XYZ file of N, CA, C and O in Angstrom:
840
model
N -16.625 55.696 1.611
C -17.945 55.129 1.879
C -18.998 56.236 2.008
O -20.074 56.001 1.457
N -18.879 57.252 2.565
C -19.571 58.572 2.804
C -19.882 58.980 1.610
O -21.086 59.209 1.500
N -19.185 59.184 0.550
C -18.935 59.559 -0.390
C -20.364 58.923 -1.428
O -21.419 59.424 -1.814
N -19.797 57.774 -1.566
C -20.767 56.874 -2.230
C -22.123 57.159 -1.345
O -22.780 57.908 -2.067
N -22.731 56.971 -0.353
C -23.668 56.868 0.003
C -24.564 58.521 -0.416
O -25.710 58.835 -0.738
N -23.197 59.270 -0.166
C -24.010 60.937 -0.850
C -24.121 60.782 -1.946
O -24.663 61.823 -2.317
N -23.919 59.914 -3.138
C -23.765 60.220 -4.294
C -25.408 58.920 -4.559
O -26.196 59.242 -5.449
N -25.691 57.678 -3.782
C -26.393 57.501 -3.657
C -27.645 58.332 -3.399
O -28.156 58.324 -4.519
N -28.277 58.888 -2.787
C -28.678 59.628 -1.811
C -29.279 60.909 -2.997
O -30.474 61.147 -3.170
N -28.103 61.636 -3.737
C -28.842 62.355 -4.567
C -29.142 61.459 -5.707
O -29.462 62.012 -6.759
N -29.120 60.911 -5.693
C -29.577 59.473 -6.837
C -30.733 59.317 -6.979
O -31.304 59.559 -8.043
N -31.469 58.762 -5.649
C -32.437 58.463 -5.105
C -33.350 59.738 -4.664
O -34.580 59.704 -4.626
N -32.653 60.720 -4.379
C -33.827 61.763 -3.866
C -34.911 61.747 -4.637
O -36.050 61.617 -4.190
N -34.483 61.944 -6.442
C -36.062 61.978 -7.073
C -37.330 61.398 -6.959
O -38.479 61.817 -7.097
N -36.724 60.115 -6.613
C -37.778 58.672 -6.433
C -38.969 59.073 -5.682
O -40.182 59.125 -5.881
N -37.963 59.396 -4.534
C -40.094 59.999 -3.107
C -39.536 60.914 -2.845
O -40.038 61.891 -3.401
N -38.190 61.290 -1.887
C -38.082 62.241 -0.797
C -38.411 63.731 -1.596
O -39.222 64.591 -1.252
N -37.565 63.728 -2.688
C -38.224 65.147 -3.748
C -38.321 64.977 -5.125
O -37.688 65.380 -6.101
N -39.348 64.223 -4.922
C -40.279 63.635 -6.273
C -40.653 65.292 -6.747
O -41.129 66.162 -6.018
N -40.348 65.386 -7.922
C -40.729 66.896 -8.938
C -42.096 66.794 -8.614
O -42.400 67.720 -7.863
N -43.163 65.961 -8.899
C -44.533 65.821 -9.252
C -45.233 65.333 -7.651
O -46.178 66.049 -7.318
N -44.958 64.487 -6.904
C -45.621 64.679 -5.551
C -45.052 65.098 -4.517
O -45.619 65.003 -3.429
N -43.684 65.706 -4.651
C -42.928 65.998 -3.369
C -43.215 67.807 -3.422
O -43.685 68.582 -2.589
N -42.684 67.999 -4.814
C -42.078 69.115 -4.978
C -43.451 69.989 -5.472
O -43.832 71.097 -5.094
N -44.013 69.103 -6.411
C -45.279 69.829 -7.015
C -45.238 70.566 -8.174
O -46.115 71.389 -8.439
N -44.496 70.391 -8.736
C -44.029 71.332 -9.987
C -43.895 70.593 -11.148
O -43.702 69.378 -11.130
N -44.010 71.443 -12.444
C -44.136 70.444 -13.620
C -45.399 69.917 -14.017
O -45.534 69.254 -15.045
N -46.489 70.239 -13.099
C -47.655 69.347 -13.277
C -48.450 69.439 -14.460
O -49.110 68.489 -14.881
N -48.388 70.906 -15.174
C -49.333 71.028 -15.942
C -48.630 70.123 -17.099
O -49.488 69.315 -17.455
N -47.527 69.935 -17.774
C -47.975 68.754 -18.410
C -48.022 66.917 -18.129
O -48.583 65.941 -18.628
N -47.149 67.184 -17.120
C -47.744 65.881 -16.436
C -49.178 65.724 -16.381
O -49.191 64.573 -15.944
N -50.569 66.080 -16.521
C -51.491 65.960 -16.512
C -52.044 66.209 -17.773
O -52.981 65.563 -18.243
N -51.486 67.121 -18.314
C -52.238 67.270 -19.824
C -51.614 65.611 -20.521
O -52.513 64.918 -20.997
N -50.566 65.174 -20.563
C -50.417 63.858 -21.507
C -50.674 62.504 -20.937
O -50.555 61.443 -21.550
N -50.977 62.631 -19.907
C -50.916 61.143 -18.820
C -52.123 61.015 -19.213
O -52.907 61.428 -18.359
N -52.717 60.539 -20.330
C -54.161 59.754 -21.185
C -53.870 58.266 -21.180
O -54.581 57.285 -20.959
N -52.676 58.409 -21.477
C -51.941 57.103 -22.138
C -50.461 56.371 -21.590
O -49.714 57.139 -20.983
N -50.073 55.196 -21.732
C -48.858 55.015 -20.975
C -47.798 55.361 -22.297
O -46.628 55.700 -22.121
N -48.281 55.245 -23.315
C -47.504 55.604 -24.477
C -46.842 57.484 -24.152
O -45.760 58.018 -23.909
N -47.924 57.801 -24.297
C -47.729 59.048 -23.724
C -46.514 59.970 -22.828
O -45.597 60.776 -22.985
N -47.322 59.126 -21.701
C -46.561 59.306 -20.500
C -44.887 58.845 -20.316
O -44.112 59.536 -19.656
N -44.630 58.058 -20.743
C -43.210 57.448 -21.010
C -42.934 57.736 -22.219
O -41.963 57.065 -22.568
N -43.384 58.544 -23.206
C -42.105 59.502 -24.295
C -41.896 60.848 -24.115
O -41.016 61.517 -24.656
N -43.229 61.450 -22.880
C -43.137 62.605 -21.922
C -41.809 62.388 -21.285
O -40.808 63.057 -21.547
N -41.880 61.194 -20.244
C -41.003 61.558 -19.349
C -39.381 61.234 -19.701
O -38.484 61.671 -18.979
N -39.060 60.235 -21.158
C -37.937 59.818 -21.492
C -37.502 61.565 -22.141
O -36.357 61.990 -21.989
N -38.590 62.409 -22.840
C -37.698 63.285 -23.517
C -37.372 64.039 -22.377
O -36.200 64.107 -22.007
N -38.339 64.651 -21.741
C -37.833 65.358 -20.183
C -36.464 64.964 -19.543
O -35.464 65.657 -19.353
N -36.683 63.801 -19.297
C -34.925 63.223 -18.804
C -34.233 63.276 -19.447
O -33.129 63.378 -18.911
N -34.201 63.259 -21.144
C -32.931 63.365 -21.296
C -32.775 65.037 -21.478
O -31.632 65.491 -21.411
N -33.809 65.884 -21.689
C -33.025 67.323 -21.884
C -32.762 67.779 -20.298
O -31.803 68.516 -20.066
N -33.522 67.385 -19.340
C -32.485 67.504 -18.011
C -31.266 66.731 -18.067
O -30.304 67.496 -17.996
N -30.855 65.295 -18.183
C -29.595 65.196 -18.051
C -28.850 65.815 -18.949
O -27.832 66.259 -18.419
N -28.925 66.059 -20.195
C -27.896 67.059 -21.196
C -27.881 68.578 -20.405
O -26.756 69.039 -20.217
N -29.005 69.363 -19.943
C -28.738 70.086 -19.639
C -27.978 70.682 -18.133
O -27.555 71.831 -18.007
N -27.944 69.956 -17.406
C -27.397 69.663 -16.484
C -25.508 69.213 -16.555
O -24.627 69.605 -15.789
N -25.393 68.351 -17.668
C -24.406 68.592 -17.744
C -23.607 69.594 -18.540
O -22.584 70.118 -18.098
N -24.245 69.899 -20.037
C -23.606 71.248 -20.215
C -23.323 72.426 -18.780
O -22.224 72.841 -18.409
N -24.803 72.790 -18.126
C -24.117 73.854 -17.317
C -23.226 73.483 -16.188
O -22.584 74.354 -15.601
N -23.148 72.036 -15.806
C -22.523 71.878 -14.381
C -20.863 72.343 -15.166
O -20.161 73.102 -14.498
N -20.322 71.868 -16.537
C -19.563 72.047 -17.458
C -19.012 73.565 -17.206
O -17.960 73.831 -16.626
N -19.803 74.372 -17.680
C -19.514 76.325 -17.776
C -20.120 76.402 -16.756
O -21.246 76.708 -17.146
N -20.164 76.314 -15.350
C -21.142 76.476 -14.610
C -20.031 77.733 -14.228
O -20.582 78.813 -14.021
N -18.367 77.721 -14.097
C -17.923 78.973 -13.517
C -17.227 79.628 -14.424
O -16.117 80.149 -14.320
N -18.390 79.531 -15.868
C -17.893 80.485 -16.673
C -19.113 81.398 -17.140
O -18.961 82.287 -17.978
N -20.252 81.132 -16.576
C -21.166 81.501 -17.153
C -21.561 83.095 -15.726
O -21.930 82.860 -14.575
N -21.341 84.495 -16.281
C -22.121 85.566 -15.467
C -23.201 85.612 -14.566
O -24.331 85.410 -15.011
N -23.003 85.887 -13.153
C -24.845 85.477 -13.127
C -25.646 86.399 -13.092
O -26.679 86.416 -12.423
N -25.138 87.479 -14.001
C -26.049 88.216 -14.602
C -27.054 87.827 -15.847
O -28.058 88.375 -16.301
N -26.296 86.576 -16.211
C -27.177 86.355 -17.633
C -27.386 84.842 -17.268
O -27.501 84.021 -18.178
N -27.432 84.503 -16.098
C -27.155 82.669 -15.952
C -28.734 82.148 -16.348
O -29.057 80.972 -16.511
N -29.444 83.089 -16.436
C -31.102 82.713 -16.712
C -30.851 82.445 -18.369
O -30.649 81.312 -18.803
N -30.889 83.548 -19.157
C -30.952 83.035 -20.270
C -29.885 82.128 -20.940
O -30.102 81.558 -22.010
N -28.930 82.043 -20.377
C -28.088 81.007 -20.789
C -28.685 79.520 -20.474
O -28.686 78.568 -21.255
N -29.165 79.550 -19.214
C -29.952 77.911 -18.943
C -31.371 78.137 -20.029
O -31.829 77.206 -20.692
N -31.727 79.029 -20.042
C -32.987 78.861 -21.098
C -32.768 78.659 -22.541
O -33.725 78.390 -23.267
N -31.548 78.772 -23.013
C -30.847 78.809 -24.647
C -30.237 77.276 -24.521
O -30.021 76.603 -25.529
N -29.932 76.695 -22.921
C -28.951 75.485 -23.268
C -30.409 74.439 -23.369
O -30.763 73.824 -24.376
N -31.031 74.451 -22.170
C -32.764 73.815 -22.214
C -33.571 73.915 -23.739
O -34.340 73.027 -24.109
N -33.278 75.101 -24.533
C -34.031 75.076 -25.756
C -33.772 74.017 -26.643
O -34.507 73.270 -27.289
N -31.773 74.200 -26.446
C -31.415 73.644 -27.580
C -31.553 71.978 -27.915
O -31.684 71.457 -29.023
N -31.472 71.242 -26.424
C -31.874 69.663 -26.320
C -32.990 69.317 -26.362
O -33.359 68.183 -26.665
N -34.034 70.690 -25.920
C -35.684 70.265 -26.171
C -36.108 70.291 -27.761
O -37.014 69.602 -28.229
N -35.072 71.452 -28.705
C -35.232 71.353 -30.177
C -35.290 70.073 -30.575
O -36.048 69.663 -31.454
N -34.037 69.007 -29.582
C -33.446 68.034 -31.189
C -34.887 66.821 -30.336
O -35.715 66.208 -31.009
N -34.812 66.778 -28.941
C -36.046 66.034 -28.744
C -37.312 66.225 -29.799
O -37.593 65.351 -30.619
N -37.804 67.062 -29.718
C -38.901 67.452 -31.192
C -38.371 66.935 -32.131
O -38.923 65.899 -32.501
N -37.048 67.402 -32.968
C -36.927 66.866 -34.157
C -37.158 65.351 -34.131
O -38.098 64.715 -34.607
N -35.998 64.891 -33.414
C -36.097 63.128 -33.296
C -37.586 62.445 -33.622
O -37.922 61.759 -34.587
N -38.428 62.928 -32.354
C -39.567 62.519 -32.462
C -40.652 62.928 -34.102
O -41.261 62.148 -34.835
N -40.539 64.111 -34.159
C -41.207 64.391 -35.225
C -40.778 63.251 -36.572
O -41.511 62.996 -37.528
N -39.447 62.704 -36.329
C -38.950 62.164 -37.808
C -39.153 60.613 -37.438
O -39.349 59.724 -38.267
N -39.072 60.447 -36.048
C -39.071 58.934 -36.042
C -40.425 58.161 -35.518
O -41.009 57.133 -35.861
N -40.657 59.284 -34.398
C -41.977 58.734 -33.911
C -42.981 59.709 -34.000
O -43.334 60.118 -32.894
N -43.796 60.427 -35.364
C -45.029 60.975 -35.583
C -45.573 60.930 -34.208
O -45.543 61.634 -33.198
N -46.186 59.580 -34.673
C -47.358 59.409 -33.656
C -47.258 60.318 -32.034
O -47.988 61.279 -31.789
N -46.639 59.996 -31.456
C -45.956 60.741 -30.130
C -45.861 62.336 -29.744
O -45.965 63.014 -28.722
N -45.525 62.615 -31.569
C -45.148 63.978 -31.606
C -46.505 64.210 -31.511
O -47.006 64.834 -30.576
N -47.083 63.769 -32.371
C -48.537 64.940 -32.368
C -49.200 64.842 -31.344
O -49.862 65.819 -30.996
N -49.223 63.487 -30.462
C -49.975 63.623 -29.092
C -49.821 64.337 -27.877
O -50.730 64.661 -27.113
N -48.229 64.629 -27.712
C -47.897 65.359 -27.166
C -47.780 67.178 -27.304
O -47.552 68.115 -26.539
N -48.110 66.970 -28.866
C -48.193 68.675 -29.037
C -47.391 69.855 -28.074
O -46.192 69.943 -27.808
N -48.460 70.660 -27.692
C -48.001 71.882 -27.593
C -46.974 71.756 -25.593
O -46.187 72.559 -25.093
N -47.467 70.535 -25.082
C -46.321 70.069 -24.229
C -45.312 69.857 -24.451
O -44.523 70.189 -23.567
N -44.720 69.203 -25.711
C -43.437 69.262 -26.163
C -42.194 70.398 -26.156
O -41.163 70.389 -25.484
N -42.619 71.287 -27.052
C -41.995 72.844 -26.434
C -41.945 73.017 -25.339
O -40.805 72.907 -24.887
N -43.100 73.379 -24.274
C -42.972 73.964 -23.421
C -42.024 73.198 -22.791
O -41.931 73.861 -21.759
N -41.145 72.169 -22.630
C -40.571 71.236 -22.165
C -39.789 72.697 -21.695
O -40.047 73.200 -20.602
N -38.646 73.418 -22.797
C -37.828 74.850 -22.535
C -38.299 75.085 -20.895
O -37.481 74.882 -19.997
N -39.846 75.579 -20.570
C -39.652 76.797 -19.553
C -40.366 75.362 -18.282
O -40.842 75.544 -17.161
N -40.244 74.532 -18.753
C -40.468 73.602 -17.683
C -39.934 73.927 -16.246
O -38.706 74.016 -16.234
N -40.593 74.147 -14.918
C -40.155 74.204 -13.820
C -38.981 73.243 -13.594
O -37.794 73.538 -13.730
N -39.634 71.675 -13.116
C -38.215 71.078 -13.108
C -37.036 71.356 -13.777
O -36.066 71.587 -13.054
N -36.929 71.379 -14.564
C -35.308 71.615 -15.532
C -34.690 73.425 -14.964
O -33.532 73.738 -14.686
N -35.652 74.116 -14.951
C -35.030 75.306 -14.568
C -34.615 75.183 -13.089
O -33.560 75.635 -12.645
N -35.489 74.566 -12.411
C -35.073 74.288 -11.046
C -34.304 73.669 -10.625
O -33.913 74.119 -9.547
N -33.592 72.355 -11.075
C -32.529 71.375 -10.982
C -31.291 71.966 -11.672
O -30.118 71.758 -11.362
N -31.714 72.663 -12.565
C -30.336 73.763 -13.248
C -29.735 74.169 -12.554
O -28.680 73.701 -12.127
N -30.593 75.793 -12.070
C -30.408 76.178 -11.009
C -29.741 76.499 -9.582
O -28.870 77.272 -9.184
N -30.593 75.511 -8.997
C -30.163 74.514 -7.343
C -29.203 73.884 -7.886
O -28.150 74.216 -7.342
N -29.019 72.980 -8.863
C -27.892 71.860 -8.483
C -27.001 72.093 -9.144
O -25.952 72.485 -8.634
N -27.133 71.925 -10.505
C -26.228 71.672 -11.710
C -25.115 72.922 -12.184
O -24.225 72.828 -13.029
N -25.540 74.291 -11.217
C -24.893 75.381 -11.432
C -24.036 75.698 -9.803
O -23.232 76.587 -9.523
N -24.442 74.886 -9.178
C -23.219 74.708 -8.375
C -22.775 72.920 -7.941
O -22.843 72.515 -6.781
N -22.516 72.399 -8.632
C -21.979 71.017 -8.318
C -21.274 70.773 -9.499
O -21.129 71.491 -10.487
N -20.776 69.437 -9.203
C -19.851 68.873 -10.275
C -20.952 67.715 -11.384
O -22.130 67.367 -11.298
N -19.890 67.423 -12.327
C -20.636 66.511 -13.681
C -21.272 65.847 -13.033
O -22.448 66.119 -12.792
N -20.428 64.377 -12.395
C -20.981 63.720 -12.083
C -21.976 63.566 -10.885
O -22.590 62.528 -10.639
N -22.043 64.528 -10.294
C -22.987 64.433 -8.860
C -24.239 65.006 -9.921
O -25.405 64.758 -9.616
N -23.955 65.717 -11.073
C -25.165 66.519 -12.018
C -25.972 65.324 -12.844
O -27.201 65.258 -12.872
N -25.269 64.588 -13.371
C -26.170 63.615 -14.213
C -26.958 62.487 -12.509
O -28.109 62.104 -12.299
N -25.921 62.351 -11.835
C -26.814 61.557 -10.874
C -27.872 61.805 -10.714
O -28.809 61.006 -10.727
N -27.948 63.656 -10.424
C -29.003 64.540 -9.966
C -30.119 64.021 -11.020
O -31.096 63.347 -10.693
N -29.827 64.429 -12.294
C -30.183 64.685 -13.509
C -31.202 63.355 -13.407
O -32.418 63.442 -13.233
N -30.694 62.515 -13.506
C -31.109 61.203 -13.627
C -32.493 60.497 -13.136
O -33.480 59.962 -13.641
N -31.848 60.895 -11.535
C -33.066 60.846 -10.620
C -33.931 61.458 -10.522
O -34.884 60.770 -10.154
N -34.181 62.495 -10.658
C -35.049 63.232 -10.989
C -35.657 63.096 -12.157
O -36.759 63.638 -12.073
N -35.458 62.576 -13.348
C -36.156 62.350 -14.625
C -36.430 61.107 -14.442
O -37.438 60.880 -15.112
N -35.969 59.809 -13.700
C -36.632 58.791 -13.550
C -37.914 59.121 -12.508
O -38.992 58.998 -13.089
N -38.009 59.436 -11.370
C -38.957 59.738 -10.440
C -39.968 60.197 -11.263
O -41.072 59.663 -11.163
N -39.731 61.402 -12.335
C -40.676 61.825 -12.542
C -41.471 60.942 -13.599
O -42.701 60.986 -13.649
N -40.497 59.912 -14.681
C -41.332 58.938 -15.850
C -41.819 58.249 -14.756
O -42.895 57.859 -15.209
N -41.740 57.698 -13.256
C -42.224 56.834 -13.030
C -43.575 57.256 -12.812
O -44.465 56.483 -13.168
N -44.015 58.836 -12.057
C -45.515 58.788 -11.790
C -46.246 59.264 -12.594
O -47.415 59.530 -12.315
N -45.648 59.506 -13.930
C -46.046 60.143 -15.078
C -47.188 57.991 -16.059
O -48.228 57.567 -16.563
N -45.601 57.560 -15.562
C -46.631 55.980 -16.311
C -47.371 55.887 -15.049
O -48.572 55.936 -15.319
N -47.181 55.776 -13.823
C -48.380 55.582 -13.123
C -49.499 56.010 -13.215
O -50.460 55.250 -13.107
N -49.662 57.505 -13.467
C -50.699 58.227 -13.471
C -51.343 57.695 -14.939
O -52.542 57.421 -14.994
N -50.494 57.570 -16.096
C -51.333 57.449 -17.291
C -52.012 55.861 -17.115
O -53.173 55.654 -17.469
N -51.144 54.767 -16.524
C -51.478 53.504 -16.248
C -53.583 54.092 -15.703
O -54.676 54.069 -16.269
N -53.107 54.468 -14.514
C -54.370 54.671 -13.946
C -55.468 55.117 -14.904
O -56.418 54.352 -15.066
N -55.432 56.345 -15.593
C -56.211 56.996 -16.337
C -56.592 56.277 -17.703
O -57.664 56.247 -18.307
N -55.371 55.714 -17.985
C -56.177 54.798 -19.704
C -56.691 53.717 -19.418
O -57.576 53.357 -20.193
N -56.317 52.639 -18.054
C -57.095 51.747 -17.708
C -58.517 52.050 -17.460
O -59.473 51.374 -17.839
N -58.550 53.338 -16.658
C -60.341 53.488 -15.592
C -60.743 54.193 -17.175
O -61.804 53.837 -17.689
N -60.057 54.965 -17.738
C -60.856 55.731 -18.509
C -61.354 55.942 -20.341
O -62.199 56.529 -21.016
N -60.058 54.931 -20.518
C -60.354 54.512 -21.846
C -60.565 52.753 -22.089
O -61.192 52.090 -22.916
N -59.545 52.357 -20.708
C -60.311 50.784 -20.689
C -59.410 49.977 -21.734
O -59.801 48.923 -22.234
N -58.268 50.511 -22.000
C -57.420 49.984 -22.605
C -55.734 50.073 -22.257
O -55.493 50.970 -21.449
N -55.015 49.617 -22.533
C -53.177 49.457 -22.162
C -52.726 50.071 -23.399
O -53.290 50.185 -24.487
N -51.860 50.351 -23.089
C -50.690 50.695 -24.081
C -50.807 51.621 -25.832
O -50.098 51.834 -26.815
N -52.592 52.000 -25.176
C -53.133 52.394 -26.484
C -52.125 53.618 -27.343
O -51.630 54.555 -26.715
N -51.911 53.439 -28.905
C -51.038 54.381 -29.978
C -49.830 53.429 -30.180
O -48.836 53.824 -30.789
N -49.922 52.041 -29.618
C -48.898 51.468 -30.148
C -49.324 50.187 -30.474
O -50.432 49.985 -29.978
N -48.970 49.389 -31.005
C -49.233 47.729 -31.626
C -49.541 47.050 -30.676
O -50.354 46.135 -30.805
N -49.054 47.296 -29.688
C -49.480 46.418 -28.451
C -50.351 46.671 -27.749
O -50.294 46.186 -26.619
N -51.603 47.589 -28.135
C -52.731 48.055 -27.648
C -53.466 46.949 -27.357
O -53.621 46.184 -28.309
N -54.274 46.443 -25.687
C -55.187 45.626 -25.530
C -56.276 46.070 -24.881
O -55.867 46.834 -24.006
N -57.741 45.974 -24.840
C -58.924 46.004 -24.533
C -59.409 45.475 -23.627
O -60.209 44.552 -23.779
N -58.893 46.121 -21.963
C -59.055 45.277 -20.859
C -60.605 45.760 -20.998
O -61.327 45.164 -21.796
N -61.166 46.941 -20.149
C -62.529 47.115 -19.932
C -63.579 47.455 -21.285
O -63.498 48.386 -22.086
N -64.615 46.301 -21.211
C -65.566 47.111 -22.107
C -66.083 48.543 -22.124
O -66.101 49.142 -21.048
N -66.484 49.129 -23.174
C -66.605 50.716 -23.001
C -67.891 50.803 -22.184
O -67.959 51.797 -21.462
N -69.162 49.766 -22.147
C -70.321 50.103 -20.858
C -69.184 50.480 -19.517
O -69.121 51.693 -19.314
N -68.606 49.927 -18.916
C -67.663 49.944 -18.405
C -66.708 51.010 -17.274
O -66.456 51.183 -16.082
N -66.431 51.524 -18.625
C -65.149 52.974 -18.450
C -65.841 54.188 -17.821
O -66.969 54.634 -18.029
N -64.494 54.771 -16.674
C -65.125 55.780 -16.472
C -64.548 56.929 -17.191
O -63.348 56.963 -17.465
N -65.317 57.815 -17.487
C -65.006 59.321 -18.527
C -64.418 60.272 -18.149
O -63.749 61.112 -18.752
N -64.733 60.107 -16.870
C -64.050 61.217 -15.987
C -62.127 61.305 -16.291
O -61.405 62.169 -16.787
N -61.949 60.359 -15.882
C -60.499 60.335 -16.319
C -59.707 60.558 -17.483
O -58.547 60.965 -17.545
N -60.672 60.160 -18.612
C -59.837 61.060 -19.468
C -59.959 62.784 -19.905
O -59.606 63.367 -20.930
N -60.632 63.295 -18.620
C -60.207 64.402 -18.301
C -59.348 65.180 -17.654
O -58.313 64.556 -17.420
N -59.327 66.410 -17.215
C -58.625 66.926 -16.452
C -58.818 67.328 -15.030
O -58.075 67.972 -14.288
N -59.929 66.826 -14.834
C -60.378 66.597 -13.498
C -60.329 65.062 -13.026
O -60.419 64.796 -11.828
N -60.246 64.498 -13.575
C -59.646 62.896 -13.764
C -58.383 63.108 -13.392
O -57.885 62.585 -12.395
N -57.792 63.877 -14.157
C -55.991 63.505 -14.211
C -55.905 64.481 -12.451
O -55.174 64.020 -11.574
N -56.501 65.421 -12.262
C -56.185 65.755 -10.855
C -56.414 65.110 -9.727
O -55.801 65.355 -8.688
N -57.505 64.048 -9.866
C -58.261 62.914 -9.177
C -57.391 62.086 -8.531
O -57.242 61.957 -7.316
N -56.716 61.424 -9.602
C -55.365 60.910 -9.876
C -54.217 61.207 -8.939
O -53.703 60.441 -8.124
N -53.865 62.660 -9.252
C -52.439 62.753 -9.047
C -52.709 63.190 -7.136
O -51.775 62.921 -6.381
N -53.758 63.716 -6.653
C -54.065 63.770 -5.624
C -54.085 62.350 -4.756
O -53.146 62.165 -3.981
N -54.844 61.616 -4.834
C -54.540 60.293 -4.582
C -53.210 59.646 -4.564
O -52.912 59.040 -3.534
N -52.374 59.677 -5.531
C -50.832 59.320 -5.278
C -50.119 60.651 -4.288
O -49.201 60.118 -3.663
N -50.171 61.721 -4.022
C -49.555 62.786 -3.685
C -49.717 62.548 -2.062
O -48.785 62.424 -1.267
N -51.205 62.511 -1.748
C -51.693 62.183 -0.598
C -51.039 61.023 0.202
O -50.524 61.070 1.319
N -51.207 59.801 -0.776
C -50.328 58.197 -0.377
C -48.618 58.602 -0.125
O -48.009 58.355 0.916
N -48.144 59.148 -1.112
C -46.803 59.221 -0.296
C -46.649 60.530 0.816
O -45.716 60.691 1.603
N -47.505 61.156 0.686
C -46.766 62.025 2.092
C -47.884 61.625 3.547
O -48.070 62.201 4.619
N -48.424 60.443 2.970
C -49.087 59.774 4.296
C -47.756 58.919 4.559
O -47.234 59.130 5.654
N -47.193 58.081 3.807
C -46.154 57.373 3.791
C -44.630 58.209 4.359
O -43.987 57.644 5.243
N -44.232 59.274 3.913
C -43.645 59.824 4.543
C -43.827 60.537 6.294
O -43.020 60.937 7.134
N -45.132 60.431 6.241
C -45.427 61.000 7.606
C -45.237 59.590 8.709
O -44.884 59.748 9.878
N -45.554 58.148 8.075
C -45.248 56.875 8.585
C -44.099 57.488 9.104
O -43.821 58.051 10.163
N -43.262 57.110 7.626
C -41.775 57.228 8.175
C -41.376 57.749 8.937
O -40.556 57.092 9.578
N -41.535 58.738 9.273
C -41.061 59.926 10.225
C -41.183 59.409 11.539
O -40.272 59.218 12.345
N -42.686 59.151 11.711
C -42.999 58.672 12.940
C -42.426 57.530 13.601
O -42.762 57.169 14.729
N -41.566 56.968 12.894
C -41.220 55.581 13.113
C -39.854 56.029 13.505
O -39.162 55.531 14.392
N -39.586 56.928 12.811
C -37.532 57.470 13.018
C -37.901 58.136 14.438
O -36.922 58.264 15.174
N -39.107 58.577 14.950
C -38.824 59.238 15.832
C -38.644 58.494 17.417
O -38.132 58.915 18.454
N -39.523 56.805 16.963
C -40.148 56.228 18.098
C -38.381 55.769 18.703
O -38.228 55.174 19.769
């Protein structure tokens, strides 16, 4: 029962307690450069998750075969190689995506999160406690990645789901505010959610203590 509940537990950490993007704080710069759009934002955060969970499990795999004299560039050669075929995929299947995401795509490689969950977890734990890790942490992070773009293409372009067929035209453009589809927008944003959960965590606390 212990067991399960730890395996729960790192499951769940990504979600709030060490959310990459409002707990932890890291990763942001492209979390903010692509969160325009929910299209965006959720083929950001699906490729991210999966080259953390692949990479995570390759190294949890060689984790006590790998020197740790060279354990850096080995996580940076295993991170390259799943962020390559992410690009390819996309480039062949979904254009559109690829080019919006541009020069964020690559950098996916020297991404904080992934080097950091490598790292900390996946280079000392086992498979399966690694994809759990893996997991949660790449869901936590697609989730405030569509939140944030939800926010920003609604206030700021005034539309849903825009770059895909299912694009609709909630706000007229008199309307929209501009700000947001900037980058002082997207910080606007992520401050406001960052703030809400560690007001929310500070609840909590206070409540475990009464």
């Amino acid at each position: 029962m212990a067991e399960k509940i730890s395996r729960l537990r790192t499951f769940t950490n990504g979600f709030i307690r060490e959310n990459p993007l409002l707990v932890l704080n890291i990763g942001l710069c492209s979390s903010l450069g692509v969160t325009t759009s929910i299209f965006n934002g959720l083929g950001m955060g699906v490729g991210m998750t999966f080259v953390l969970v692949m990479s995570e499990i390759v190294i949890s795999i060689f984790r006590k075969l790998i020197p740790s004299a060279i354990r850096l560039p080995v996580f940076i050669t295993v991170i390259a190689a799943f962020t390559t075929i992410v690009q390819m995929v996309l480039n062949a299947y979904v254009e559109s995506l690829y080019d919006a995401l541009g020069v964020f795509l690559p950098l996916i490689v020297v991404n904080c999160i992934i080097m950091g969950r490598v790292e900390a977890f996946a280079s000392k734990n086992r498979i399966g406690d690694s994809v759990l890790d893996a997991l949660g942490m790449g869901i936590g992070y697609t989730i405030v990645l569509v939140v944030i773009s939800l926010i920003r293409e609604l206030l700021g372009g005034g539309t849903l789901l825009a770059g895909t067929a299912l694009k609709v035209e909630v706000i007229p453009e008199a309307y929209r505010i501009g700000i947001f589809n900037s980058a002082p927008g997207g910080f606007l944003v992520f401050g406001i959610l960052a703030a809400s959960v560690q007001a929310w965590k500070q609840h909590k606390s206070k409540e475990g203590g009464r």
